[in-house]
Short mmCIF file of C-alpha atoms in Angstrom, two decimals:
data_model
loop_
_atom_site.label_atom_id
_atom_site.label_comp_id
_atom_site.label_asym_id
_atom_site.label_seq_id
_atom_site.Cartn_x
_atom_site.Cartn_y
_atom_site.Cartn_z
CA UNK A 1427 144.08 48.55 -45.63
CA UNK A 1428 143.73 45.13 -47.07
CA UNK A 1429 146.97 43.39 -48.23
CA UNK A 1430 146.81 43.03 -52.21
CA UNK A 1431 148.64 40.52 -54.12
CA UNK A 1432 151.90 41.87 -55.44
CA UNK A 1433 151.54 43.00 -59.35
CA UNK A 1434 154.30 43.63 -62.01
CA UNK A 1435 153.58 47.51 -61.60
CA UNK A 1436 154.40 47.44 -58.00
CA UNK A 1437 157.87 46.37 -58.81
CA UNK A 1438 160.72 48.61 -59.75
CA UNK A 1439 163.42 47.56 -62.20
CA UNK A 1440 166.45 48.52 -60.11
CA UNK A 1441 169.29 47.48 -62.38
CA UNK A 1442 170.12 46.12 -65.76
CA UNK A 1443 168.90 49.41 -67.14
CA UNK A 1444 171.01 49.24 -70.17
CA UNK A 1445 169.67 45.67 -71.05
CA UNK A 1446 166.14 47.07 -70.59
CA UNK A 1447 166.80 50.18 -72.71
CA UNK A 1448 168.15 48.08 -75.59
CA UNK A 1449 165.20 45.74 -75.41
CA UNK A 1450 162.58 48.69 -75.26
CA UNK A 1451 164.41 50.45 -78.10
CA UNK A 1452 164.31 47.11 -80.30
CA UNK A 1453 160.64 46.82 -79.30
CA UNK A 1454 159.88 50.33 -80.17
CA UNK A 1455 161.64 49.95 -83.55
CA UNK A 1456 159.54 46.91 -84.35
CA UNK A 1457 156.25 48.36 -83.37
CA UNK A 1458 157.13 51.77 -85.33
CA UNK A 1459 158.14 49.59 -88.37
CA UNK A 1460 154.78 47.74 -88.38
CA UNK A 1461 152.90 50.99 -88.04
CA UNK A 1462 155.13 53.36 -90.46
CA UNK A 1463 156.03 50.80 -93.17
CA UNK A 1464 152.62 50.58 -94.65
CA UNK A 1465 152.18 54.13 -94.58
CA UNK A 1466 155.38 54.90 -96.06
CA UNK A 1467 154.63 52.32 -98.99
CA UNK A 1468 151.52 53.95 -99.66
CA UNK A 1469 153.09 57.46 -99.49
CA UNK A 1470 155.73 56.47 -102.00
CA UNK A 1471 153.19 55.38 -104.72
CA UNK A 1472 153.18 57.74 -107.64
CA UNK A 1473 150.43 56.36 -109.98
CA UNK A 1474 147.10 58.37 -110.47
CA UNK A 1475 144.48 57.18 -108.22
CA UNK A 1476 146.95 55.12 -105.97
CA UNK A 1477 148.88 56.52 -103.06
CA UNK A 1478 147.49 58.43 -100.06
CA UNK A 1479 144.49 60.50 -100.28
CA UNK A 1480 145.19 64.08 -99.27
CA UNK A 1481 142.20 64.13 -96.95
CA UNK A 1482 143.04 60.93 -95.10
CA UNK A 1483 143.86 61.13 -91.58
CA UNK A 1484 147.30 59.59 -92.34
CA UNK A 1485 148.42 62.22 -94.75
CA UNK A 1486 149.78 64.64 -92.17
CA UNK A 1487 151.96 61.77 -90.78
CA UNK A 1488 152.93 60.76 -93.99
CA UNK A 1489 154.06 64.15 -94.95
CA UNK A 1490 157.01 63.65 -92.68
CA UNK A 1491 158.17 60.57 -94.71
CA UNK A 1492 160.68 60.73 -97.66
CA UNK A 1493 159.13 60.31 -100.99
CA UNK A 1494 161.31 57.26 -102.10
CA UNK A 1495 159.97 53.82 -101.30
CA UNK A 1496 161.17 52.52 -97.90
CA UNK A 1497 164.43 50.13 -97.84
CA UNK A 1498 162.41 47.11 -96.57
CA UNK A 1499 158.95 45.64 -96.70
CA UNK A 1500 156.92 43.08 -94.70
CA UNK A 1501 155.12 42.75 -91.38
CA UNK A 1502 156.45 41.74 -87.93
CA UNK A 1503 156.04 37.92 -88.96
CA UNK A 1504 157.75 38.30 -92.37
CA UNK A 1505 160.15 40.88 -92.78
CA UNK A 1506 162.76 41.24 -95.38
CA UNK A 1507 165.90 43.04 -94.17
CA UNK A 1508 168.66 43.43 -96.72
CA UNK A 1509 169.95 39.99 -97.54
CA UNK A 1510 167.77 38.09 -95.08
CA UNK A 1511 164.22 37.09 -94.76
CA UNK A 1512 162.95 36.70 -91.15
CA UNK A 1513 159.81 34.81 -91.40
CA UNK A 1514 158.08 33.38 -88.32
CA UNK A 1515 158.93 29.57 -88.05
CA UNK A 1516 155.44 28.65 -87.27
CA UNK A 1517 153.95 30.32 -90.36
CA UNK A 1518 157.01 28.76 -92.38
CA UNK A 1519 156.13 25.21 -90.80
CA UNK A 1520 152.22 25.74 -91.88
CA UNK A 1521 153.67 26.42 -95.50
CA UNK A 1522 156.03 23.56 -95.37
CA UNK A 1523 152.92 21.15 -94.57
CA UNK A 1524 151.46 22.04 -97.74
CA UNK A 1525 154.32 22.94 -100.15
CA UNK A 1526 156.99 20.58 -98.91
CA UNK A 1527 160.45 21.97 -98.31
CA UNK A 1528 162.45 23.75 -100.94
CA UNK A 1529 165.86 25.49 -100.90
CA UNK A 1530 163.87 28.88 -101.00
CA UNK A 1531 161.98 27.75 -97.89
CA UNK A 1532 165.02 26.78 -96.05
CA UNK A 1533 166.63 30.07 -97.06
CA UNK A 1534 163.96 32.08 -95.65
CA UNK A 1535 163.34 30.11 -92.46
CA UNK A 1536 166.96 29.63 -91.67
CA UNK A 1537 167.95 33.12 -90.30
CA UNK A 1538 164.90 33.36 -87.86
CA UNK A 1539 165.37 29.74 -86.60
CA UNK A 1540 169.10 30.34 -85.73
CA UNK A 1541 168.31 33.44 -83.76
CA UNK A 1542 165.68 31.45 -81.96
CA UNK A 1543 167.91 28.43 -81.44
CA UNK A 1544 170.61 30.85 -80.00
CA UNK A 1545 168.41 33.43 -78.14
CA UNK A 1546 165.45 31.37 -77.29
CA UNK A 1547 161.83 32.72 -77.37
CA UNK A 1548 163.29 36.31 -77.62
CA UNK A 1549 160.90 37.46 -80.18
CA UNK A 1550 158.11 37.50 -77.58
CA UNK A 1551 160.05 39.82 -75.24
CA UNK A 1552 161.85 41.87 -77.93
CA UNK A 1553 159.85 42.33 -81.04
CA UNK A 1554 156.27 41.20 -80.79
CA UNK A 1555 153.99 44.20 -81.46
CA UNK A 1556 151.47 42.76 -78.92
CA UNK A 1557 153.71 43.49 -76.08
CA UNK A 1558 152.60 47.26 -75.66
CA UNK A 1559 149.10 45.91 -75.27
CA UNK A 1560 150.22 43.25 -72.65
CA UNK A 1561 151.75 46.16 -70.75
CA UNK A 1562 148.59 48.09 -71.08
CA UNK A 1563 146.67 45.23 -69.87
CA UNK A 1564 148.98 44.80 -66.78
CA UNK A 1565 148.48 48.46 -66.00
CA UNK A 1566 144.63 48.19 -66.57
CA UNK A 1567 144.77 45.14 -63.97
CA UNK A 1568 146.88 47.26 -61.49
CA UNK A 1569 144.57 50.29 -61.73
CA UNK A 1570 141.41 48.15 -61.49
CA UNK A 1571 142.61 46.34 -58.60
CA UNK A 1572 143.56 49.70 -56.72
CA UNK A 1573 139.96 50.55 -57.65
CA UNK A 1574 138.59 47.66 -55.53
CA UNK A 1575 137.81 45.25 -58.41
CA UNK A 1576 138.76 41.65 -57.77
CA UNK A 1577 140.18 40.18 -60.98
CA UNK A 1578 140.70 36.52 -61.50
CA UNK A 1579 143.81 35.20 -62.64
CA UNK A 1580 143.13 31.92 -64.01
CA UNK A 1581 146.30 29.55 -64.68
CA UNK A 1582 145.58 27.89 -67.91
CA UNK A 1583 147.94 25.20 -68.34
CA UNK A 1584 150.86 26.21 -70.64
CA UNK A 1585 150.64 23.16 -72.81
CA UNK A 1586 147.44 24.57 -74.24
CA UNK A 1587 149.33 26.72 -76.42
CA UNK A 1588 150.91 23.65 -78.06
CA UNK A 1589 147.35 22.30 -78.45
CA UNK A 1590 146.29 25.31 -80.19
CA UNK A 1591 149.37 25.24 -82.44
CA UNK A 1592 148.86 21.68 -83.65
CA UNK A 1593 145.21 22.28 -83.80
CA UNK A 1594 145.68 25.25 -86.03
CA UNK A 1595 148.15 23.24 -88.34
CA UNK A 1596 145.79 20.19 -88.53
CA UNK A 1597 142.65 22.50 -89.08
CA UNK A 1598 144.48 24.37 -91.66
CA UNK A 1599 145.40 21.32 -93.71
CA UNK A 1600 141.84 19.96 -93.53
CA UNK A 1601 140.38 23.29 -94.68
CA UNK A 1602 143.13 23.78 -97.30
CA UNK A 1603 144.14 27.21 -96.11
CA UNK A 1604 146.51 28.92 -93.40
CA UNK A 1605 144.78 29.32 -90.15
CA UNK A 1606 147.87 30.74 -88.09
CA UNK A 1607 147.84 34.00 -89.87
CA UNK A 1608 144.15 34.48 -88.79
CA UNK A 1609 144.93 34.03 -85.03
CA UNK A 1610 148.35 34.93 -84.29
CA UNK A 1611 148.62 38.44 -82.88
CA UNK A 1612 151.99 39.78 -84.39
CA UNK A 1613 150.57 38.66 -87.93
CA UNK A 1614 147.17 40.08 -87.08
CA UNK A 1615 148.43 43.37 -85.86
CA UNK A 1616 150.70 43.73 -88.86
CA UNK A 1617 147.78 42.99 -91.27
CA UNK A 1618 145.27 45.14 -89.41
CA UNK A 1619 147.59 48.16 -89.66
CA UNK A 1620 147.81 47.40 -93.44
CA UNK A 1621 144.05 47.24 -93.68
CA UNK A 1622 143.61 50.45 -91.77
CA UNK A 1623 146.17 52.34 -93.84
CA UNK A 1624 145.51 50.99 -97.36
CA UNK A 1625 141.60 50.48 -97.13
CA UNK A 1626 140.60 52.43 -94.17
CA UNK A 1627 138.91 49.51 -92.62
CA UNK A 1628 139.56 46.88 -89.96
CA UNK A 1629 139.15 42.91 -90.24
CA UNK A 1630 138.25 40.37 -87.90
CA UNK A 1631 141.69 40.11 -86.71
CA UNK A 1632 141.18 43.28 -84.80
CA UNK A 1633 138.67 41.40 -82.86
CA UNK A 1634 140.97 38.60 -82.14
CA UNK A 1635 143.55 41.06 -80.78
CA UNK A 1636 140.89 42.83 -78.64
CA UNK A 1637 139.88 39.38 -77.14
CA UNK A 1638 143.36 38.57 -76.20
CA UNK A 1639 143.71 42.03 -74.65
CA UNK A 1640 140.26 41.58 -72.65
CA UNK A 1641 141.52 37.93 -71.70
CA UNK A 1642 144.76 39.06 -70.38
CA UNK A 1643 143.21 42.08 -68.47
CA UNK A 1644 139.91 40.18 -66.97
CA UNK A 1645 140.57 36.53 -66.84
CA UNK A 1646 144.39 35.67 -66.80
CA UNK A 1647 147.22 38.00 -66.48
CA UNK A 1648 149.47 37.58 -69.47
CA UNK A 1649 147.44 34.55 -70.24
CA UNK A 1650 147.27 34.82 -73.96
CA UNK A 1651 150.90 34.95 -74.38
CA UNK A 1652 151.74 32.30 -71.79
CA UNK A 1653 149.01 29.68 -72.44
CA UNK A 1654 147.21 30.39 -75.87
CA UNK A 1655 149.64 31.86 -78.43
CA UNK A 1656 150.39 29.34 -81.05
CA UNK A 1657 153.71 31.27 -82.10
CA UNK A 1658 154.86 31.30 -78.66
CA UNK A 1659 154.44 27.53 -78.46
CA UNK A 1660 156.65 27.10 -81.75
CA UNK A 1661 159.19 29.43 -80.24
CA UNK A 1662 159.20 27.57 -76.85
CA UNK A 1663 159.69 24.28 -78.78
CA UNK A 1664 162.56 25.69 -80.70
CA UNK A 1665 164.35 27.48 -77.80
CA UNK A 1666 164.93 23.99 -75.95
CA UNK A 1667 168.40 24.35 -77.36
CA UNK A 1668 169.20 27.76 -76.62
CA UNK A 1669 172.26 28.29 -74.17
CA UNK A 1670 171.18 31.64 -72.86
CA UNK A 1671 169.56 31.28 -69.40
CA UNK A 1672 168.72 33.22 -66.29
CA UNK A 1673 170.48 31.72 -63.33
CA UNK A 1674 169.53 31.99 -59.73
CA UNK A 1675 172.31 32.19 -57.22
CA UNK A 1676 170.41 30.81 -54.21
CA UNK A 1677 172.73 32.01 -51.54
CA UNK A 1678 172.03 35.55 -52.53
CA UNK A 1679 168.06 34.96 -52.90
CA UNK A 1680 165.78 36.03 -50.14
CA UNK A 1681 162.75 34.40 -51.64
CA UNK A 1682 161.05 37.70 -51.94
CA UNK A 1683 159.07 36.45 -55.03
CA UNK A 1684 159.49 39.78 -56.95
CA UNK A 1685 161.07 37.98 -60.02
CA UNK A 1686 158.30 35.40 -60.19
CA UNK A 1687 155.62 38.11 -60.08
CA UNK A 1688 157.28 40.28 -62.64
CA UNK A 1689 157.47 37.53 -65.14
CA UNK A 1690 154.63 37.70 -67.76
CA UNK A 1691 155.14 34.16 -68.99
CA UNK A 1692 154.79 32.05 -65.54
CA UNK A 1693 158.46 31.26 -65.13
CA UNK A 1694 159.70 30.96 -61.74
CA UNK A 1695 163.32 32.35 -61.65
CA UNK A 1696 163.12 32.29 -57.72
CA UNK A 1697 163.12 28.54 -57.62
CA UNK A 1698 165.42 28.27 -60.67
CA UNK A 1699 162.51 26.66 -62.44
CA UNK A 1700 162.89 28.38 -65.93
CA UNK A 1701 162.25 26.39 -69.06
CA UNK A 1702 161.95 27.18 -72.82
CA UNK A 1703 158.95 29.58 -72.08
CA UNK A 1704 161.39 32.06 -71.09
CA UNK A 1705 161.30 35.16 -73.42
CA UNK A 1706 164.71 36.68 -72.47
CA UNK A 1707 163.14 40.01 -71.32
CA UNK A 1708 165.43 40.21 -68.39
CA UNK A 1709 162.93 41.89 -66.12
CA UNK A 1710 163.50 39.42 -63.40
CA UNK A 1711 167.11 40.22 -63.36
CA UNK A 1712 166.43 43.98 -63.35
CA UNK A 1713 163.86 43.49 -60.51
CA UNK A 1714 166.05 41.39 -58.15
CA UNK A 1715 166.75 43.45 -54.89
CA UNK A 1716 169.77 41.29 -54.13
CA UNK A 1717 171.28 40.67 -57.61
CA UNK A 1718 170.89 36.99 -57.15
CA UNK A 1719 169.87 36.58 -60.72
CA UNK A 1720 172.04 36.82 -63.86
CA UNK A 1721 172.45 35.69 -67.23
CA UNK A 1722 174.42 32.45 -67.88
CA UNK A 1723 175.41 30.67 -70.92
CA UNK A 1724 175.23 26.93 -70.36
CA UNK A 1725 175.20 24.02 -72.56
CA UNK A 1726 171.74 23.10 -73.90
CA UNK A 1727 169.83 20.52 -71.56
CA UNK A 1728 169.49 18.23 -74.56
CA UNK A 1729 173.34 18.13 -75.12
CA UNK A 1730 173.77 17.76 -71.54
CA UNK A 1731 171.52 14.67 -71.35
CA UNK A 1732 173.21 12.84 -74.16
CA UNK A 1733 176.63 13.58 -72.36
CA UNK A 1734 175.16 12.03 -69.15
CA UNK A 1735 174.19 8.97 -71.02
CA UNK A 1736 177.53 8.51 -72.81
CA UNK A 1737 180.55 6.76 -71.33
CA UNK A 1738 182.91 8.93 -68.98
CA UNK B 1180 151.79 17.64 -72.84
CA UNK B 1181 154.99 16.03 -73.04
CA UNK B 1182 157.49 16.03 -75.89
CA UNK B 1183 156.47 12.66 -77.15
CA UNK B 1184 153.02 13.60 -77.39
CA UNK B 1185 153.83 16.81 -79.12
CA UNK B 1186 156.03 14.94 -81.57
CA UNK B 1187 153.12 12.59 -82.32
CA UNK B 1188 150.68 15.23 -82.79
CA UNK B 1189 153.21 16.91 -85.19
CA UNK B 1190 153.65 13.76 -87.12
CA UNK B 1191 149.77 13.41 -87.31
CA UNK B 1192 149.65 16.87 -88.68
CA UNK B 1193 152.24 16.24 -91.25
CA UNK B 1194 150.27 12.92 -92.21
CA UNK B 1195 147.03 14.70 -92.52
CA UNK B 1196 148.59 17.39 -94.72
CA UNK B 1197 150.17 15.00 -97.04
CA UNK B 1198 147.10 12.95 -97.64
CA UNK B 1199 145.72 14.16 -100.83
CA UNK B 1200 142.61 16.47 -100.23
CA UNK B 1201 140.26 18.01 -102.64
CA UNK B 1202 140.73 21.55 -103.05
CA UNK B 1203 138.64 23.75 -100.72
CA UNK B 1204 135.78 25.57 -102.39
CA UNK B 1205 137.43 28.92 -102.10
CA UNK B 1206 135.52 31.82 -103.47
CA UNK B 1207 137.09 31.91 -106.83
CA UNK B 1208 139.00 35.18 -107.49
CA UNK B 1209 141.52 36.58 -109.81
CA UNK B 1210 144.74 36.28 -108.00
CA UNK B 1211 147.96 38.23 -108.47
CA UNK B 1212 150.17 37.42 -111.27
CA UNK B 1213 152.57 34.19 -110.92
CA UNK B 1214 150.14 32.72 -108.44
CA UNK B 1215 150.03 28.96 -108.04
CA UNK B 1216 146.97 26.91 -109.15
CA UNK B 1217 143.84 27.74 -107.20
CA UNK B 1218 143.61 25.89 -104.13
CA UNK B 1219 147.41 25.41 -103.84
CA UNK B 1220 147.84 29.25 -103.69
CA UNK B 1221 145.40 29.54 -100.65
CA UNK B 1222 147.64 26.82 -98.90
CA UNK B 1223 151.04 28.77 -99.36
CA UNK B 1224 149.85 32.24 -98.74
CA UNK B 1225 150.47 33.52 -95.26
CA UNK B 1226 148.86 36.79 -95.60
CA UNK B 1227 151.68 39.08 -94.91
CA UNK B 1228 150.39 41.70 -97.14
CA UNK B 1229 153.77 42.41 -98.90
CA UNK B 1230 152.41 41.95 -102.44
CA UNK B 1231 149.85 44.81 -101.83
CA UNK B 1232 152.53 46.89 -100.16
CA UNK B 1233 154.72 46.91 -103.23
CA UNK B 1234 151.87 47.24 -105.87
CA UNK B 1235 152.34 50.39 -107.72
CA UNK B 1236 148.59 50.51 -108.54
CA UNK B 1237 147.18 49.35 -105.21
CA UNK B 1238 145.02 46.84 -107.27
CA UNK B 1239 145.73 44.11 -104.74
CA UNK B 1240 142.68 43.62 -102.62
CA UNK B 1241 141.80 41.25 -99.60
CA UNK B 1242 138.76 39.09 -98.96
CA UNK B 1243 136.02 40.27 -96.76
CA UNK B 1244 136.98 40.80 -93.24
CA UNK B 1245 135.02 37.76 -91.66
CA UNK B 1246 135.95 35.22 -94.22
CA UNK B 1247 138.70 32.55 -94.15
CA UNK B 1248 139.89 34.44 -97.17
CA UNK B 1249 140.31 37.58 -95.23
CA UNK B 1250 144.05 37.58 -95.75
CA UNK B 1251 144.50 36.22 -99.33
CA UNK B 1252 144.99 38.79 -101.96
CA UNK B 1253 143.02 39.11 -105.03
CA UNK B 1254 142.57 41.45 -107.79
CA UNK B 1255 139.17 43.16 -108.82
CA UNK B 1256 140.10 44.44 -112.30
CA UNK B 1257 136.72 46.39 -112.75
CA UNK B 1258 138.03 48.74 -110.16
CA UNK B 1259 141.72 48.57 -110.77
CA UNK B 1260 143.86 46.46 -112.97
CA UNK B 1261 147.19 44.67 -112.78
CA UNK B 1262 149.87 46.54 -114.91
CA UNK B 1263 152.18 43.58 -114.81
CA UNK B 1264 155.13 45.04 -113.10
CA UNK B 1265 155.79 41.69 -111.32
CA UNK B 1266 156.88 43.32 -108.19
CA UNK B 1267 154.52 41.28 -106.03
CA UNK B 1268 155.90 38.12 -107.36
CA UNK B 1269 159.41 39.15 -106.14
CA UNK B 1270 158.73 39.98 -102.77
CA UNK B 1271 156.46 37.04 -101.83
CA UNK B 1272 158.28 35.28 -98.87
CA UNK B 1273 156.68 31.88 -99.46
CA UNK B 1274 156.69 31.76 -103.35
CA UNK B 1275 152.84 31.44 -103.32
CA UNK B 1276 153.67 33.95 -106.06
CA UNK B 1277 156.33 32.36 -108.19
CA UNK B 1278 159.03 35.12 -108.78
CA UNK B 1279 158.95 36.42 -112.36
CA UNK B 1280 160.86 39.05 -114.30
CA UNK B 1281 158.86 41.87 -115.75
CA UNK B 1282 159.82 40.75 -119.26
CA UNK B 1283 156.90 40.70 -121.78
CA UNK B 1284 157.87 37.40 -123.34
CA UNK B 1285 158.20 35.53 -119.92
CA UNK B 1286 154.95 37.05 -118.66
CA UNK B 1287 153.16 35.97 -122.15
CA UNK B 1288 154.52 32.42 -121.59
CA UNK B 1289 153.77 31.98 -117.79
CA UNK B 1290 151.09 34.32 -116.65
CA UNK B 1291 147.36 33.27 -116.64
CA UNK B 1292 145.32 35.20 -114.08
CA UNK B 1293 142.23 34.68 -115.52
CA UNK B 1294 140.01 34.13 -118.77
CA UNK B 1295 138.64 36.97 -120.78
CA UNK B 1296 134.91 36.73 -121.38
CA UNK B 1297 133.22 39.25 -123.68
CA UNK B 1298 129.62 39.76 -123.49
CA UNK B 1299 128.87 40.97 -127.27
CA UNK B 1300 125.36 42.27 -126.24
CA UNK B 1301 127.09 45.03 -124.08
CA UNK B 1302 130.00 45.74 -126.19
CA UNK B 1303 129.64 49.09 -128.26
CA UNK B 1304 131.17 47.99 -131.65
CA UNK B 1305 129.25 44.79 -131.63
CA UNK B 1306 125.94 46.62 -131.23
CA UNK B 1307 126.83 49.21 -133.76
CA UNK B 1308 126.98 51.97 -131.30
CA UNK B 1309 130.37 53.11 -132.03
CA UNK B 1310 134.12 52.61 -132.80
CA UNK B 1311 135.42 52.16 -129.21
CA UNK B 1312 138.70 50.28 -129.37
CA UNK B 1313 139.60 51.07 -125.80
CA UNK B 1314 140.20 47.40 -124.78
CA UNK B 1315 142.68 47.02 -127.79
CA UNK B 1316 144.51 50.15 -126.88
CA UNK B 1317 145.19 49.13 -123.24
CA UNK B 1318 146.11 45.63 -123.93
CA UNK B 1319 149.64 44.86 -123.38
CA UNK B 1320 149.25 42.04 -126.04
CA UNK B 1321 147.43 43.66 -128.86
CA UNK B 1322 146.81 41.54 -131.89
CA UNK B 1323 147.69 38.41 -129.94
CA UNK B 1324 145.22 38.66 -127.03
CA UNK B 1325 142.71 40.71 -128.70
CA UNK B 1326 142.03 41.82 -132.27
CA UNK B 1327 139.79 44.06 -133.93
CA UNK B 1328 137.55 42.68 -136.80
CA UNK B 1329 135.02 44.09 -139.28
CA UNK B 1330 134.40 47.86 -140.23
CA UNK B 1331 133.27 48.76 -136.70
CA UNK B 1332 136.53 47.36 -135.17
CA UNK B 1333 134.67 44.89 -132.85
CA UNK B 1334 137.20 43.19 -130.52
CA UNK B 1335 137.75 39.39 -130.63
CA UNK B 1336 139.49 38.05 -127.59
CA UNK B 1337 141.89 35.03 -127.67
CA UNK B 1338 141.94 33.38 -124.21
CA UNK B 1339 144.98 31.27 -125.00
CA UNK B 1340 147.18 34.40 -125.48
CA UNK B 1341 145.67 36.57 -122.74
CA UNK B 1342 147.41 36.88 -119.43
CA UNK B 1343 144.36 38.22 -117.51
CA UNK B 1344 145.67 41.33 -116.31
CA UNK B 1345 142.27 42.99 -116.66
CA UNK B 1346 143.43 46.42 -118.11
CA UNK B 1347 140.62 45.96 -120.84
CA UNK B 1348 138.00 45.33 -118.06
CA UNK B 1349 139.15 48.54 -116.20
CA UNK B 1350 139.09 50.50 -119.51
CA UNK B 1351 135.53 49.18 -120.75
CA UNK B 1352 133.31 52.34 -120.90
CA UNK B 1353 130.07 50.25 -120.34
CA UNK B 1354 128.76 50.55 -116.70
CA UNK B 1355 128.29 46.74 -116.77
CA UNK B 1356 131.79 46.02 -118.26
CA UNK B 1357 131.18 44.20 -121.38
CA UNK B 1358 134.69 42.30 -121.13
CA UNK B 1359 135.33 40.70 -117.76
CA UNK B 1360 138.22 38.64 -116.70
CA UNK B 1361 136.81 35.42 -115.17
CA UNK B 1362 138.78 33.36 -112.47
CA UNK B 1363 140.53 30.37 -113.58
CA UNK B 1364 138.55 27.06 -113.48
CA UNK B 1365 139.78 24.35 -111.12
CA UNK B 1366 140.73 21.80 -113.63
CA UNK B 1367 143.12 23.58 -115.66
CA UNK B 1368 146.15 24.81 -113.37
CA UNK B 1369 147.87 27.77 -114.89
CA UNK B 1370 151.08 27.41 -116.60
CA UNK B 1371 152.79 29.56 -114.10
CA UNK B 1372 153.01 26.52 -111.92
CA UNK B 1373 155.47 24.91 -114.18
CA UNK B 1374 158.95 25.07 -112.94
CA UNK B 1375 160.78 27.90 -114.80
#
């Protein structure tokens, strides 16, 4: 039997199960919300000719939902929860480039940005509705490799995502429209579900999501999230300040590479080379056989730099 | 790319965005109530679908799947018209739809979704084919936006008082609706862009 490269599915998450359960629960909630909310809204409409047709395939699911309208509305990239708006920082930036900054803008952007500043790029690992597709893509790669297929794993430079991000903002301002919502998977998935439920059709966004899935499966493992996603780039820029880090206690580490393999975003916890691209999914910590990895709260690197330059 | 290059690129993006541009030639469509001026609305909308989600009559539609407008809402009044509940304006996260109360006076003053255009050759009373009055009966601002003239009660529209909800267009019994709400022209921004 030939030796195969280690893949994420080969690795068992040994501990930190509670963290993983909470994360998966949160993710499930996010995905469920983006699928159920449109259905619930349509179901709750009580005007003749509106609402859900009785013969639609969704009607059976909708029958389980309450008749009252849902307590919140929105899609994964812009959701209204009680007092707070959680709007995606990148989409907000796109709007600010056109509209300028207003108090309303600050109020809608602040909750999300504060969360990212504290927790880093957590959205990608905790809430992005593309994550189940990424997991499916990892699983497909695992199966296809078992079947003897040799799949390439192209390492696209991670800075590409920042080029994509800036390109979309510049291109959008030239065209006079928002381009980010047209290629950003969480926005796309939210919107395509709406389209499917409300109008029974899919848009071009479904093709983009499918393309990202195929890219991840056949070209580069987790490559879209790691190297192309413009929203991920924005989160990375913001999470430079986040104090929550993964720390490797080198004396316990056996250099088994398991943590590096399990990471979807090309981080290297084994060599303590983690940067703002870490999505705080905690899978590296859970996979470490010798428990060398742990969460640590550290002063943000930028604050450290300024300390180092100042007088003692 | 290092941080300096990124900052430079971002600055360039900001500079480009603030340079005055002529509005893109969007396919002109009726936008939901409270929408910013044509051109500016498309720049502020992030396509989150919330307006459509809360619309009680599901009159809000989206552009064709492969266009740049695929995520931007519009209203096709000939299929389903707006009932002026103003819910969409209250949930818009980016204020591409300026929040408005569902108050008839405020709506009359601020909302201009489109311009009513009557084709008299297709209108029943104008052709002495009946006393229809449907447009008058469904109009939220009768006498102001539409009045009936002559013995046949033929409708006469007043664009300056019409909010453009399209209820008349939806109600018009002619197959090819005699009354249409036409999209706003580029030159005149609707009064809804005025600060409240």
